[in-house]
PDB file of C-alpha atoms in Angstrom:
ATOM      1  CA  MET A   1      56.278 136.508 166.371  1.00 98.00           C
ATOM      2  CA  PRO A   2      52.466 136.246 166.221  1.00 97.00           C
ATOM      3  CA  CYS A   3      50.782 135.868 169.596  1.00 97.00           C
ATOM      4  CA  TYR A   4      47.199 135.030 170.403  1.00 96.00           C
ATOM      5  CA  ASN A   5      46.708 134.326 174.126  1.00 95.00           C
ATOM      6  CA  ASP A   6      50.122 132.644 174.417  1.00 95.00           C
ATOM      7  CA  GLY A   7      51.286 134.641 177.440  1.00 94.00           C
ATOM      8  CA  GLU A   8      52.128 131.422 179.238  1.00 94.00           C
ATOM      9  CA  TYR A   9      54.953 130.730 176.790  1.00 97.00           C
ATOM     10  CA  ILE A  10      55.975 133.944 175.046  1.00 97.00           C
ATOM     11  CA  THR A  11      58.542 135.128 177.614  1.00 97.00           C
ATOM     12  CA  ASP A  12      60.656 132.036 176.937  1.00 97.00           C
ATOM     13  CA  ALA A  13      60.231 132.425 173.179  1.00 98.00           C
ATOM     14  CA  VAL A  14      61.383 136.049 173.326  1.00 98.00           C
ATOM     15  CA  ALA A  15      64.347 135.100 175.520  1.00 97.00           C
ATOM     16  CA  SER A  16      65.436 132.509 172.964  1.00 98.00           C
ATOM     17  CA  VAL A  17      65.425 135.207 170.267  1.00 98.00           C
ATOM     18  CA  PHE A  18      67.443 137.699 172.307  1.00 97.00           C
ATOM     19  CA  GLY A  19      69.824 134.922 173.354  1.00 97.00           C
ATOM     20  CA  GLN A  20      71.105 134.628 169.788  1.00 98.00           C
ATOM     21  CA  SER A  21      74.800 134.895 168.957  1.00 98.00           C
ATOM     22  CA  TYR A  22      73.703 137.034 165.999  1.00 97.00           C
ATOM     23  CA  THR A  23      72.758 140.316 167.655  1.00 93.00           C
ATOM     24  CA  ASN A  24      71.542 142.497 164.778  1.00 96.00           C
ATOM     25  CA  ILE A  25      67.937 141.462 165.447  1.00 96.00           C
ATOM     26  CA  GLU A  26      64.652 143.320 165.252  1.00 97.00           C
ATOM     27  CA  LEU A  27      61.899 141.463 167.110  1.00 98.00           C
ATOM     28  CA  ILE A  28      58.327 142.299 166.134  1.00 98.00           C
ATOM     29  CA  VAL A  29      55.609 140.717 168.277  1.00 98.00           C
ATOM     30  CA  ILE A  30      52.138 140.801 166.740  1.00 98.00           C
ATOM     31  CA  ASP A  31      49.362 140.732 169.334  1.00 97.00           C
ATOM     32  CA  ASP A  32      46.642 139.243 167.172  1.00 97.00           C
ATOM     33  CA  GLY A  33      43.659 140.293 169.282  1.00 96.00           C
ATOM     34  CA  SER A  34      44.594 138.542 172.531  1.00 96.00           C
ATOM     35  CA  ASP A  35      41.791 138.720 175.117  1.00 95.00           C
ATOM     36  CA  ASP A  36      43.505 136.777 177.890  1.00 96.00           C
ATOM     37  CA  PRO A  37      44.355 139.315 180.650  1.00 96.00           C
ATOM     38  CA  LYS A  38      47.606 137.543 181.542  1.00 96.00           C
ATOM     39  CA  THR A  39      48.788 137.624 177.944  1.00 97.00           C
ATOM     40  CA  VAL A  40      47.824 141.277 177.514  1.00 96.00           C
ATOM     41  CA  SER A  41      49.751 142.192 180.672  1.00 96.00           C
ATOM     42  CA  ILE A  42      52.863 140.285 179.608  1.00 96.00           C
ATOM     43  CA  LEU A  43      52.826 141.885 176.162  1.00 96.00           C
ATOM     44  CA  GLU A  44      52.557 145.334 177.724  1.00 94.00           C
ATOM     45  CA  GLU A  45      55.589 144.584 179.880  1.00 94.00           C
ATOM     46  CA  LEU A  46      57.558 143.387 176.861  1.00 93.00           C
ATOM     47  CA  GLU A  47      56.776 146.628 175.052  1.00 92.00           C
ATOM     48  CA  LYS A  48      57.942 148.695 178.036  1.00 92.00           C
ATOM     49  CA  GLN A  49      61.354 147.025 177.868  1.00 89.00           C
ATOM     50  CA  GLY A  50      61.985 148.885 174.642  1.00 87.00           C
ATOM     51  CA  ASN A  51      63.652 146.092 172.658  1.00 92.00           C
ATOM     52  CA  VAL A  52      60.420 144.644 171.254  1.00 95.00           C
ATOM     53  CA  LYS A  53      58.168 146.246 168.655  1.00 96.00           C
ATOM     54  CA  LEU A  54      54.564 145.419 169.578  1.00 96.00           C
ATOM     55  CA  LEU A  55      52.029 145.517 166.774  1.00 97.00           C
ATOM     56  CA  HIS A  56      48.300 145.107 167.458  1.00 96.00           C
ATOM     57  CA  THR A  57      46.033 143.355 164.961  1.00 96.00           C
ATOM     58  CA  GLU A  58      42.506 141.962 165.239  1.00 94.00           C
ATOM     59  CA  ARG A  59      42.422 138.199 164.659  1.00 92.00           C
ATOM     60  CA  LEU A  60      44.165 138.106 161.331  1.00 95.00           C
ATOM     61  CA  ARG A  61      45.206 134.547 162.251  1.00 94.00           C
ATOM     62  CA  PRO A  62      48.819 133.335 161.848  1.00 94.00           C
ATOM     63  CA  ALA A  63      49.275 134.096 158.142  1.00 96.00           C
ATOM     64  CA  GLY A  64      47.802 137.590 158.339  1.00 97.00           C
ATOM     65  CA  ALA A  65      49.604 138.383 161.581  1.00 97.00           C
ATOM     66  CA  ARG A  66      52.944 137.296 160.111  1.00 98.00           C
ATOM     67  CA  ASN A  67      52.326 139.416 157.029  1.00 98.00           C
ATOM     68  CA  ALA A  68      51.530 142.452 159.190  1.00 98.00           C
ATOM     69  CA  GLY A  69      54.766 142.036 161.135  1.00 98.00           C
ATOM     70  CA  ILE A  70      56.914 141.406 158.060  1.00 98.00           C
ATOM     71  CA  GLU A  71      55.403 144.452 156.367  1.00 98.00           C
ATOM     72  CA  ILE A  72      56.953 146.791 158.971  1.00 98.00           C
ATOM     73  CA  ALA A  73      60.181 144.823 159.387  1.00 98.00           C
ATOM     74  CA  THR A  74      63.315 146.696 158.348  1.00 97.00           C
ATOM     75  CA  GLY A  75      65.628 143.702 158.048  1.00 96.00           C
ATOM     76  CA  LYS A  76      66.898 141.921 154.963  1.00 97.00           C
ATOM     77  CA  TYR A  77      66.012 138.495 156.337  1.00 98.00           C
ATOM     78  CA  ILE A  78      62.909 137.180 158.088  1.00 98.00           C
ATOM     79  CA  LEU A  79      62.622 134.357 160.622  1.00 98.00           C
ATOM     80  CA  PRO A  80      59.090 133.636 161.887  1.00 98.00           C
ATOM     81  CA  VAL A  81      59.079 132.253 165.441  1.00 98.00           C
ATOM     82  CA  ASP A  82      55.783 131.307 167.057  1.00 97.00           C
ATOM     83  CA  ALA A  83      55.144 132.538 170.585  1.00 97.00           C
ATOM     84  CA  ASP A  84      55.224 129.035 172.093  1.00 96.00           C
ATOM     85  CA  ASP A  85      58.389 127.729 170.395  1.00 98.00           C
ATOM     86  CA  LEU A  86      62.127 128.111 171.037  1.00 98.00           C
ATOM     87  CA  ILE A  87      65.287 128.513 168.948  1.00 98.00           C
ATOM     88  CA  GLU A  88      68.875 127.690 169.831  1.00 98.00           C
ATOM     89  CA  PRO A  89      71.414 130.542 170.304  1.00 98.00           C
ATOM     90  CA  CYS A  90      73.325 130.103 167.028  1.00 98.00           C
ATOM     91  CA  TYR A  91      70.390 129.390 164.686  1.00 98.00           C
ATOM     92  CA  ILE A  92      70.102 132.860 163.167  1.00 98.00           C
ATOM     93  CA  GLU A  93      73.865 133.346 162.823  1.00 98.00           C
ATOM     94  CA  ARG A  94      74.294 130.049 160.996  1.00 98.00           C
ATOM     95  CA  ALA A  95      71.274 130.630 158.754  1.00 98.00           C
ATOM     96  CA  VAL A  96      72.320 134.169 157.805  1.00 98.00           C
ATOM     97  CA  GLN A  97      75.811 132.919 157.010  1.00 98.00           C
ATOM     98  CA  VAL A  98      74.379 130.468 154.473  1.00 98.00           C
ATOM     99  CA  MET A  99      72.253 133.194 152.880  1.00 98.00           C
ATOM    100  CA  GLU A 100      75.203 135.583 152.633  1.00 97.00           C
ATOM    101  CA  GLU A 101      77.438 132.963 151.044  1.00 97.00           C
ATOM    102  CA  LYS A 102      74.938 131.402 148.630  1.00 96.00           C
ATOM    103  CA  GLU A 103      72.707 133.769 146.662  1.00 93.00           C
ATOM    104  CA  ASN A 104      70.738 130.891 145.136  1.00 95.00           C
ATOM    105  CA  ILE A 105      69.499 129.763 148.563  1.00 98.00           C
ATOM    106  CA  GLY A 106      66.108 131.201 149.474  1.00 98.00           C
ATOM    107  CA  ILE A 107      65.162 129.087 152.497  1.00 98.00           C
ATOM    108  CA  VAL A 108      67.403 127.974 155.355  1.00 98.00           C
ATOM    109  CA  TYR A 109      66.117 125.729 158.100  1.00 98.00           C
ATOM    110  CA  CYS A 110      67.496 123.105 160.461  1.00 98.00           C
ATOM    111  CA  HIS A 111      66.678 119.885 162.259  1.00 98.00           C
ATOM    112  CA  ALA A 112      64.096 120.134 165.040  1.00 98.00           C
ATOM    113  CA  ASP A 113      62.756 118.345 168.068  1.00 97.00           C
ATOM    114  CA  LEU A 114      59.484 118.268 169.981  1.00 97.00           C
ATOM    115  CA  PHE A 115      58.737 119.215 173.576  1.00 96.00           C
ATOM    116  CA  GLY A 116      55.681 119.656 175.746  1.00 93.00           C
ATOM    117  CA  GLU A 117      52.990 116.974 175.448  1.00 91.00           C
ATOM    118  CA  LYS A 118      55.352 114.922 173.303  1.00 92.00           C
ATOM    119  CA  SER A 119      59.142 114.943 173.183  1.00 93.00           C
ATOM    120  CA  GLY A 120      61.861 113.609 170.934  1.00 95.00           C
ATOM    121  CA  PRO A 121      63.225 114.288 167.445  1.00 95.00           C
ATOM    122  CA  TRP A 122      60.827 115.706 164.890  1.00 95.00           C
ATOM    123  CA  GLU A 123      61.092 112.981 162.260  1.00 92.00           C
ATOM    124  CA  LEU A 124      60.545 114.998 159.096  1.00 92.00           C
ATOM    125  CA  PRO A 125      61.763 113.607 155.748  1.00 90.00           C
ATOM    126  CA  GLU A 126      64.947 115.114 154.387  1.00 91.00           C
ATOM    127  CA  TYR A 127      64.338 118.025 152.035  1.00 94.00           C
ATOM    128  CA  SER A 128      64.024 117.352 148.325  1.00 92.00           C
ATOM    129  CA  LEU A 129      61.879 118.848 145.593  1.00 91.00           C
ATOM    130  CA  ARG A 130      60.268 115.421 145.278  1.00 88.00           C
ATOM    131  CA  SER A 131      59.228 115.406 148.939  1.00 90.00           C
ATOM    132  CA  MET A 132      57.966 119.011 148.784  1.00 94.00           C
ATOM    133  CA  LEU A 133      55.736 118.292 145.796  1.00 92.00           C
ATOM    134  CA  LEU A 134      53.975 115.684 147.912  1.00 89.00           C
ATOM    135  CA  ASP A 135      53.936 117.291 151.360  1.00 91.00           C
ATOM    136  CA  ASN A 136      55.554 119.965 153.508  1.00 94.00           C
ATOM    137  CA  VAL A 137      58.872 119.070 155.146  1.00 95.00           C
ATOM    138  CA  ILE A 138      59.890 122.629 156.169  1.00 98.00           C
ATOM    139  CA  PHE A 139      58.479 124.176 159.349  1.00 97.00           C
ATOM    140  CA  VAL A 140      57.585 127.863 159.415  1.00 97.00           C
ATOM    141  CA  THR A 141      60.588 128.860 161.550  1.00 98.00           C
ATOM    142  CA  ALA A 142      62.945 129.044 158.580  1.00 98.00           C
ATOM    143  CA  LEU A 143      64.954 132.019 157.321  1.00 98.00           C
ATOM    144  CA  PHE A 144      64.029 133.716 154.041  1.00 98.00           C
ATOM    145  CA  ARG A 145      64.537 137.056 152.312  1.00 98.00           C
ATOM    146  CA  LYS A 146      62.011 139.836 152.761  1.00 98.00           C
ATOM    147  CA  GLU A 147      62.320 140.699 149.071  1.00 98.00           C
ATOM    148  CA  ASP A 148      61.186 137.179 148.182  1.00 98.00           C
ATOM    149  CA  TRP A 149      58.218 137.533 150.540  1.00 98.00           C
ATOM    150  CA  GLU A 150      57.314 140.719 148.682  1.00 98.00           C
ATOM    151  CA  SER A 151      57.738 139.056 145.287  1.00 98.00           C
ATOM    152  CA  VAL A 152      55.217 136.292 146.038  1.00 97.00           C
ATOM    153  CA  GLY A 153      52.749 138.493 147.899  1.00 97.00           C
ATOM    154  CA  GLY A 154      53.444 137.132 151.378  1.00 97.00           C
ATOM    155  CA  PHE A 155      51.654 134.292 153.133  1.00 98.00           C
ATOM    156  CA  ARG A 156      48.231 133.560 151.652  1.00 96.00           C
ATOM    157  CA  THR A 157      45.489 134.498 154.086  1.00 94.00           C
ATOM    158  CA  ASN A 158      42.845 132.277 152.465  1.00 90.00           C
ATOM    159  CA  MET A 159      44.296 129.138 154.096  1.00 86.00           C
ATOM    160  CA  GLU A 160      41.548 128.811 156.666  1.00 83.00           C
ATOM    161  CA  HIS A 161      42.772 125.563 158.195  1.00 85.00           C
ATOM    162  CA  GLY A 162      46.516 126.200 158.080  1.00 86.00           C
ATOM    163  CA  MET A 163      49.349 124.968 155.847  1.00 92.00           C
ATOM    164  CA  GLU A 164      50.049 128.538 154.699  1.00 96.00           C
ATOM    165  CA  ASP A 165      53.748 127.886 155.336  1.00 97.00           C
ATOM    166  CA  TYR A 166      53.717 124.974 152.865  1.00 97.00           C
ATOM    167  CA  ASP A 167      51.991 127.156 150.297  1.00 97.00           C
ATOM    168  CA  PHE A 168      54.550 129.926 150.909  1.00 98.00           C
ATOM    169  CA  TRP A 169      57.555 127.624 150.482  1.00 98.00           C
ATOM    170  CA  LEU A 170      56.138 126.379 147.169  1.00 97.00           C
ATOM    171  CA  SER A 171      55.821 130.010 146.064  1.00 97.00           C
ATOM    172  CA  LEU A 172      59.521 130.578 146.820  1.00 98.00           C
ATOM    173  CA  LEU A 173      60.423 127.423 144.900  1.00 97.00           C
ATOM    174  CA  GLU A 174      58.500 128.850 141.948  1.00 96.00           C
ATOM    175  CA  LEU A 175      60.883 131.828 142.073  1.00 95.00           C
ATOM    176  CA  GLY A 176      63.739 129.390 141.510  1.00 95.00           C
ATOM    177  CA  ARG A 177      64.986 129.600 145.077  1.00 96.00           C
ATOM    178  CA  GLU A 178      66.804 126.623 146.578  1.00 97.00           C
ATOM    179  CA  VAL A 179      66.748 125.201 150.089  1.00 98.00           C
ATOM    180  CA  GLU A 180      69.462 124.308 152.583  1.00 97.00           C
ATOM    181  CA  GLN A 181      68.964 122.444 155.841  1.00 97.00           C
ATOM    182  CA  LEU A 182      71.465 122.920 158.655  1.00 98.00           C
ATOM    183  CA  PRO A 183      72.508 119.554 160.142  1.00 96.00           C
ATOM    184  CA  GLU A 184      72.027 120.609 163.783  1.00 97.00           C
ATOM    185  CA  THR A 185      68.868 120.745 165.907  1.00 98.00           C
ATOM    186  CA  PHE A 186      68.299 124.470 166.392  1.00 98.00           C
ATOM    187  CA  PHE A 187      64.491 124.564 166.608  1.00 98.00           C
ATOM    188  CA  HIS A 188      62.201 123.276 169.370  1.00 98.00           C
ATOM    189  CA  TYR A 189      58.526 122.844 168.482  1.00 97.00           C
ATOM    190  CA  ARG A 190      56.051 122.790 171.345  1.00 96.00           C
ATOM    191  CA  ILE A 191      53.303 120.156 171.273  1.00 92.00           C
ATOM    192  CA  LYS A 192      50.120 121.222 173.065  1.00 84.00           C
ATOM    193  CA  PRO A 193      47.043 119.108 173.892  1.00 78.00           C
ATOM    194  CA  ARG A 194      44.976 121.165 171.442  1.00 68.00           C
ATOM    195  CA  SER A 195      46.289 123.324 168.653  1.00 62.00           C
ATOM    196  CA  ARG A 196      45.508 124.463 165.142  1.00 67.00           C
ATOM    197  CA  THR A 197      47.483 121.481 163.843  1.00 65.00           C
ATOM    198  CA  THR A 198      45.585 118.892 165.881  1.00 62.00           C
ATOM    199  CA  LYS A 199      42.266 120.354 164.733  1.00 65.00           C
ATOM    200  CA  PHE A 200      43.430 120.236 161.109  1.00 67.00           C
ATOM    201  CA  GLN A 201      44.331 116.554 161.393  1.00 66.00           C
ATOM    202  CA  GLU A 202      40.914 115.544 162.745  1.00 73.00           C
ATOM    203  CA  SER A 203      39.023 115.814 159.447  1.00 78.00           C
ATOM    204  CA  ALA A 204      39.929 113.969 156.252  1.00 84.00           C
ATOM    205  CA  ALA A 205      37.677 116.325 154.287  1.00 87.00           C
ATOM    206  CA  VAL A 206      39.506 119.387 155.612  1.00 85.00           C
ATOM    207  CA  VAL A 207      42.901 117.885 154.810  1.00 87.00           C
ATOM    208  CA  GLN A 208      41.774 116.943 151.299  1.00 89.00           C
ATOM    209  CA  GLU A 209      40.348 120.406 150.633  1.00 91.00           C
ATOM    210  CA  THR A 210      43.496 122.145 151.916  1.00 92.00           C
ATOM    211  CA  TYR A 211      45.901 120.082 149.811  1.00 91.00           C
ATOM    212  CA  ARG A 212      43.638 120.466 146.779  1.00 92.00           C
ATOM    213  CA  ASN A 213      43.735 124.249 147.178  1.00 94.00           C
ATOM    214  CA  ILE A 214      47.520 124.231 147.526  1.00 95.00           C
ATOM    215  CA  TYR A 215      47.794 122.236 144.313  1.00 93.00           C
ATOM    216  CA  LEU A 216      45.464 124.611 142.449  1.00 94.00           C
ATOM    217  CA  GLN A 217      47.352 127.652 143.745  1.00 95.00           C
ATOM    218  CA  HIS A 218      50.608 126.469 142.137  1.00 96.00           C
ATOM    219  CA  PRO A 219      49.695 125.410 138.591  1.00 94.00           C
ATOM    220  CA  ARG A 220      53.030 126.415 137.071  1.00 93.00           C
ATOM    221  CA  LEU A 221      55.053 124.383 139.557  1.00 94.00           C
ATOM    222  CA  TYR A 222      52.948 121.239 139.249  1.00 92.00           C
ATOM    223  CA  GLU A 223      52.701 121.584 135.477  1.00 92.00           C
ATOM    224  CA  LYS A 224      56.486 121.853 135.242  1.00 92.00           C
ATOM    225  CA  TYR A 225      56.986 118.684 137.261  1.00 89.00           C
ATOM    226  CA  LYS A 226      53.775 116.868 136.265  1.00 89.00           C
ATOM    227  CA  ASP A 227      55.467 113.636 135.174  1.00 86.00           C
ATOM    228  CA  GLU A 228      57.576 113.423 138.310  1.00 85.00           C
ATOM    229  CA  TYR A 229      54.567 114.325 140.449  1.00 84.00           C
ATOM    230  CA  ALA A 230      52.507 111.508 138.913  1.00 85.00           C
ATOM    231  CA  ILE A 231      55.261 109.010 139.768  1.00 84.00           C
ATOM    232  CA  ILE A 232      55.520 110.394 143.306  1.00 82.00           C
ATOM    233  CA  LEU A 233      51.770 109.992 143.844  1.00 84.00           C
ATOM    234  CA  ARG A 234      51.810 106.424 142.518  1.00 82.00           C
ATOM    235  CA  ASP A 235      54.763 105.536 144.759  1.00 82.00           C
ATOM    236  CA  ALA A 236      52.980 107.032 147.765  1.00 78.00           C
ATOM    237  CA  LEU A 237      49.789 105.124 146.957  1.00 79.00           C
ATOM    238  CA  ILE A 238      51.668 101.822 146.657  1.00 85.00           C
ATOM    239  CA  GLU A 239      53.442 102.488 149.951  1.00 80.00           C
ATOM    240  CA  GLN A 240      50.116 103.137 151.680  1.00 78.00           C
ATOM    241  CA  LEU A 241      48.597  99.974 150.202  1.00 78.00           C
ATOM    242  CA  PHE A 242      51.449  97.879 151.596  1.00 77.00           C
ATOM    243  CA  LEU A 243      51.269  99.620 154.972  1.00 73.00           C
ATOM    244  CA  ASN A 244      47.529  98.983 155.109  1.00 76.00           C
ATOM    245  CA  ARG A 245      48.068  95.328 154.214  1.00 74.00           C
ATOM    246  CA  ALA A 246      50.664  94.943 156.980  1.00 71.00           C
ATOM    247  CA  TYR A 247      48.287  96.634 159.409  1.00 70.00           C
ATOM    248  CA  GLN A 248      45.411  94.316 158.489  1.00 73.00           C
ATOM    249  CA  GLU A 249      47.659  91.265 158.819  1.00 69.00           C
ATOM    250  CA  SER A 250      48.840  92.396 162.259  1.00 69.00           C
ATOM    251  CA  LEU A 251      45.227  92.863 163.351  1.00 65.00           C
ATOM    252  CA  GLY A 252      44.479  89.337 162.189  1.00 64.00           C
ATOM    253  CA  ILE A 253      47.368  87.925 164.194  1.00 62.00           C
ATOM    254  CA  LEU A 254      46.292  89.913 167.224  1.00 58.00           C
ATOM    255  CA  GLU A 255      42.731  88.629 166.934  1.00 65.00           C
ATOM    256  CA  ARG A 256      43.964  85.035 166.831  1.00 63.00           C
ATOM    257  CA  LEU A 257      46.141  85.633 169.879  1.00 57.00           C
ATOM    258  CA  ARG A 258      43.197  87.072 171.741  1.00 61.00           C
ATOM    259  CA  LYS A 259      41.486  83.679 171.551  1.00 63.00           C
ATOM    260  CA  ASN A 260      44.194  82.287 173.808  1.00 58.00           C
ATOM    261  CA  PRO A 261      42.740  82.583 177.352  1.00 55.00           C
ATOM    262  CA  PHE A 262      46.157  83.263 178.891  1.00 49.00           C
ATOM    263  CA  LEU A 263      47.116  85.998 176.419  1.00 50.00           C
ATOM    264  CA  LYS A 264      43.679  87.611 176.228  1.00 51.00           C
ATOM    265  CA  TYR A 265      44.063  89.405 179.559  1.00 47.00           C
ATOM    266  CA  TRP A 266      47.522  90.795 178.792  1.00 46.00           C
ATOM    267  CA  ILE A 267      46.586  91.968 175.295  1.00 48.00           C
ATOM    268  CA  LYS A 268      43.530  93.751 176.642  1.00 51.00           C
ATOM    269  CA  LYS A 269      45.527  95.333 179.472  1.00 48.00           C
ATOM    270  CA  PHE A 270      48.655  96.511 177.687  1.00 48.00           C
ATOM    271  CA  ILE A 271      47.861  96.672 173.939  1.00 50.00           C
ATOM    272  CA  LEU A 272      44.175  97.437 173.528  1.00 50.00           C
ATOM    273  CA  LYS A 273      43.805  99.732 176.530  1.00 48.00           C
TER     274      LYS A 273
END
């Protein structure tokens, strides 16, 4: 559990881990250079309780902090949980059960919802290799084997703007690992006004550079599925063209409606506010 100045939320995150029906858990909290006094105090109290291993790092950022924690972990399986998120009580038990029963499975995750600034189901596409070649559909709070983490060299720390989880999952797929998604909602992802994700989504150039790097970092995977990947990209482009056309047509209709004196006020008030 990496933590950088998330003292406001981490107590609840820790409680959700220790509230698991699966009790053979080692919780490692990585204080990644927190300088917020409240956070520092809360982390000190957690360490005093004796059931949390507290590791101090100096702004390694999420990927580096996770790697540092996983490096000293003694367990067979790893589940990253961010300090502002929550997991349901039976998530780990159900995920471990899948891993124990199916040796070919290398990633187990679940359905998720959002809370905080935005709430409701997290509408991610269903997992498929096709969807993963195009974009990430697996959040970081998914169970995997430590030995697989070691085999691929951990999370890449050169992902300056994020998406290191996507890169990591592709690395596990390159090992031949398969994925299983539990049908229940066991993960709750907190939406904050400002976060690393919101910053990432603000710049098209940053997004393009990040996805380009991910592609270049997995030449074997994309070479193996190059024909399928080309079809996926063309399908995605066509879909975006049709969505853009529908959007432009709706704007045209809206503009015509705005010329109606009676409707102009209501459109301005409730649609274009």
